[in-house]
mmCIF file of C-alpha atoms in Angstrom:
data_model
loop_
_atom_site.group_PDB
_atom_site.id
_atom_site.type_symbol
_atom_site.label_atom_id
_atom_site.label_comp_id
_atom_site.label_asym_id
_atom_site.label_seq_id
_atom_site.Cartn_x
_atom_site.Cartn_y
_atom_site.Cartn_z
ATOM 1 C CA MET A 24 127.094 179.827 61.966
ATOM 2 C CA ASN A 25 124.595 176.977 61.615
ATOM 3 C CA GLN A 26 127.242 174.791 59.961
ATOM 4 C CA THR A 27 129.756 175.475 62.751
ATOM 5 C CA ALA A 28 127.245 174.623 65.475
ATOM 6 C CA ARG A 29 126.356 171.397 63.698
ATOM 7 C CA ARG A 30 130.057 170.441 63.398
ATOM 8 C CA ILE A 31 130.640 171.109 67.122
ATOM 9 C CA GLY A 32 127.524 169.107 67.982
ATOM 10 C CA ARG A 33 128.711 166.127 65.942
ATOM 11 C CA SER A 34 132.154 166.266 67.528
ATOM 12 C CA LEU A 35 130.655 166.305 71.003
ATOM 13 C CA ALA A 36 128.279 163.493 70.111
ATOM 14 C CA LEU A 37 131.274 161.330 69.171
ATOM 15 C CA VAL A 38 133.716 162.376 71.881
ATOM 16 C CA LEU A 39 131.440 162.726 74.935
ATOM 17 C CA PRO A 40 130.371 159.052 75.227
ATOM 18 C CA VAL A 41 133.993 157.931 74.947
ATOM 19 C CA VAL A 42 135.038 160.357 77.692
ATOM 20 C CA LEU A 43 132.187 159.228 79.950
ATOM 21 C CA VAL A 44 132.972 155.539 79.486
ATOM 22 C CA LEU A 45 136.685 156.039 80.138
ATOM 23 C CA SER A 46 136.141 158.179 83.227
ATOM 24 C CA GLY A 47 133.634 155.668 84.605
ATOM 25 C CA THR A 48 136.043 152.798 83.981
ATOM 26 C CA LEU A 49 138.858 154.645 85.713
ATOM 27 C CA ALA A 50 136.622 155.505 88.662
ATOM 28 C CA VAL A 51 135.464 151.903 89.124
ATOM 29 C CA SER A 52 138.943 150.433 88.805
ATOM 30 C CA SER A 53 140.367 152.735 91.483
ATOM 31 C CA VAL A 54 138.064 151.658 94.328
ATOM 32 C CA PRO A 55 139.295 148.985 96.789
ATOM 33 C CA TRP A 56 136.532 146.474 95.991
ATOM 34 C CA ALA A 57 137.759 146.177 92.424
ATOM 35 C CA GLY A 58 140.275 143.558 93.541
ATOM 36 C CA GLN A 59 143.344 145.729 93.584
ATOM 37 C CA HIS A 60 144.181 145.926 97.279
ATOM 38 C CA ARG A 61 147.171 147.989 98.180
ATOM 39 C CA SER A 62 148.959 146.542 101.189
ATOM 40 C CA ASP A 63 150.140 149.938 102.452
ATOM 41 C CA GLN A 64 146.521 151.087 102.816
ATOM 42 C CA LEU A 65 145.539 147.906 104.623
ATOM 43 C CA LEU A 66 148.556 148.057 106.912
ATOM 44 C CA THR A 67 147.911 151.690 107.783
ATOM 45 C CA ALA A 68 144.268 151.012 108.562
ATOM 46 C CA SER A 69 145.028 148.020 110.773
ATOM 47 C CA ALA A 70 147.971 149.603 112.588
ATOM 48 C CA GLU A 71 146.244 152.886 113.342
ATOM 49 C CA ASN A 72 145.333 152.278 117.006
ATOM 50 C CA VAL A 73 148.005 149.772 118.007
ATOM 51 C CA SER A 74 149.445 151.875 120.823
ATOM 52 C CA VAL A 75 146.072 152.578 122.451
ATOM 53 C CA PRO A 76 145.667 150.243 125.427
ATOM 54 C CA ALA A 77 142.365 148.473 125.862
ATOM 55 C CA ALA A 78 140.273 149.729 128.737
ATOM 56 C CA LYS A 79 139.831 146.945 131.296
ATOM 57 C CA ASP A 80 136.654 148.256 132.890
ATOM 58 C CA ALA A 81 135.005 149.708 129.798
ATOM 59 C CA PRO A 82 131.419 148.504 129.386
ATOM 60 C CA ARG A 83 130.932 146.197 126.431
ATOM 61 C CA ALA A 84 128.366 146.903 123.768
ATOM 62 C CA PRO A 85 125.109 144.916 124.114
ATOM 63 C CA GLN A 86 125.608 143.221 120.755
ATOM 64 C CA ASP A 87 129.084 142.008 121.795
ATOM 65 C CA VAL A 88 127.750 140.600 125.068
ATOM 66 C CA LEU A 89 124.895 138.874 123.229
ATOM 67 C CA ARG A 90 127.197 137.445 120.544
ATOM 68 C CA ASP A 91 129.581 135.981 123.130
ATOM 69 C CA ARG A 92 126.701 134.562 125.185
ATOM 70 C CA LEU A 93 125.114 132.960 122.115
ATOM 71 C CA VAL A 94 128.399 131.452 120.898
ATOM 72 C CA GLY A 95 128.782 129.892 124.343
ATOM 73 C CA GLU A 96 125.200 128.629 124.142
ATOM 74 C CA LEU A 97 125.901 127.186 120.683
ATOM 75 C CA GLU A 98 128.929 125.315 122.042
ATOM 76 C CA ARG A 99 126.992 123.955 125.052
ATOM 77 C CA THR A 100 123.779 122.950 123.258
ATOM 78 C CA ASP A 101 123.324 123.424 119.512
ATOM 79 C CA PRO A 102 122.999 126.214 116.921
ATOM 80 C CA GLY A 103 119.187 125.939 116.869
ATOM 81 C CA VAL A 104 118.971 127.020 120.527
ATOM 82 C CA ALA A 105 121.365 129.913 119.893
ATOM 83 C CA LEU A 106 119.415 131.071 116.818
ATOM 84 C CA THR A 107 116.145 131.005 118.743
ATOM 85 C CA ALA A 108 117.731 133.013 121.542
ATOM 86 C CA LEU A 109 119.055 135.521 118.985
ATOM 87 C CA GLN A 110 115.633 135.922 117.433
ATOM 88 C CA ARG A 111 114.012 136.476 120.842
ATOM 89 C CA ALA A 112 116.688 138.964 121.918
ATOM 90 C CA VAL A 113 116.246 141.009 118.730
ATOM 91 C CA GLU A 114 112.464 140.962 119.158
ATOM 92 C CA ALA A 115 112.842 142.103 122.781
ATOM 93 C CA SER A 116 115.209 144.977 121.962
ATOM 94 C CA PRO A 117 114.907 145.758 118.246
ATOM 95 C CA SER A 118 116.291 149.291 118.327
ATOM 96 C CA THR A 119 119.498 148.144 120.009
ATOM 97 C CA LEU A 120 120.090 144.727 118.476
ATOM 98 C CA ALA A 121 118.397 144.656 115.059
ATOM 99 C CA PRO A 122 121.220 146.592 113.325
ATOM 100 C CA HIS A 123 123.686 143.939 114.572
ATOM 101 C CA CYS A 124 121.533 140.849 114.025
ATOM 102 C CA MET A 125 123.149 139.882 110.720
ATOM 103 C CA SER A 126 126.714 140.114 112.041
ATOM 104 C CA ILE A 127 125.800 138.102 115.157
ATOM 105 C CA ALA A 128 124.117 135.421 113.027
ATOM 106 C CA ARG A 129 127.188 135.247 110.755
ATOM 107 C CA ALA A 130 129.402 134.832 113.831
ATOM 108 C CA LEU A 131 127.129 132.029 115.026
ATOM 109 C CA GLY A 132 127.421 130.354 111.619
ATOM 110 C CA ALA A 133 131.209 130.515 111.728
ATOM 111 C CA ALA A 134 131.232 129.170 115.301
ATOM 112 C CA ALA A 135 128.898 126.347 114.278
ATOM 113 C CA VAL A 136 131.339 125.296 111.560
ATOM 114 C CA ARG A 137 134.187 125.252 114.088
ATOM 115 C CA VAL A 138 132.180 123.137 116.551
ATOM 116 C CA TYR A 139 130.039 120.910 114.311
ATOM 117 C CA GLY A 140 131.651 121.000 110.872
ATOM 118 C CA PRO A 141 130.162 122.584 107.737
ATOM 119 C CA THR A 142 127.574 119.926 106.872
ATOM 120 C CA LYS A 143 125.989 119.631 110.307
ATOM 121 C CA ALA A 144 126.213 123.405 110.872
ATOM 122 C CA GLN A 145 124.345 124.029 107.620
ATOM 123 C CA SER A 146 121.557 121.702 108.743
ATOM 124 C CA TYR A 147 120.667 124.204 111.505
ATOM 125 C CA SER A 148 120.262 127.062 109.043
ATOM 126 C CA ARG A 149 117.013 129.013 109.129
ATOM 127 C CA PRO A 150 115.923 132.503 108.148
ATOM 128 C CA VAL A 151 116.963 134.380 111.278
ATOM 129 C CA CYS A 152 118.336 137.813 110.386
ATOM 130 C CA ASP A 153 117.984 137.368 106.643
ATOM 131 C CA THR A 154 119.744 133.973 106.462
ATOM 132 C CA SER A 155 123.005 135.416 107.772
ATOM 133 C CA PHE A 156 123.687 132.228 109.731
ATOM 134 C CA ALA A 157 123.968 130.336 106.439
ATOM 135 C CA GLY A 158 126.287 133.063 105.134
ATOM 136 C CA GLY A 159 128.520 132.608 108.165
ATOM 137 C CA VAL A 160 128.569 128.848 107.638
ATOM 138 C CA ALA A 161 129.472 129.287 103.964
ATOM 139 C CA ALA A 162 132.199 131.819 104.729
ATOM 140 C CA ALA A 163 133.785 129.609 107.376
ATOM 141 C CA SER A 164 133.597 126.427 105.265
#
């Protein structure tokens, strides 16, 4: 009995790590961020609500209004003014705008590249919303 238990234990000690490594590898390789994008999944996700008409009088979300206003400000003045306005808006309404601060700052970075070019846009970078402005500049460059 003792010999049989020892033999089973040794077999499991050899086989179990191999099974765990293989199952982990298969699990990681099957997720979309592993670089294997399937176009049918992407097409289905993007075409899901095509037939739904946009509501003309639907109120826009505060973060969308702020983003559009700040992009306009960036185009009229400079990215520094827009980043300051973003920081003040988030400080004034943190519960509403703080979750969207990074995406707004990235949008401002991308808009700055379109208006000023990557080098000048990068010169306006500062740590508003965890340096997301610089991330937007880098992504748009």
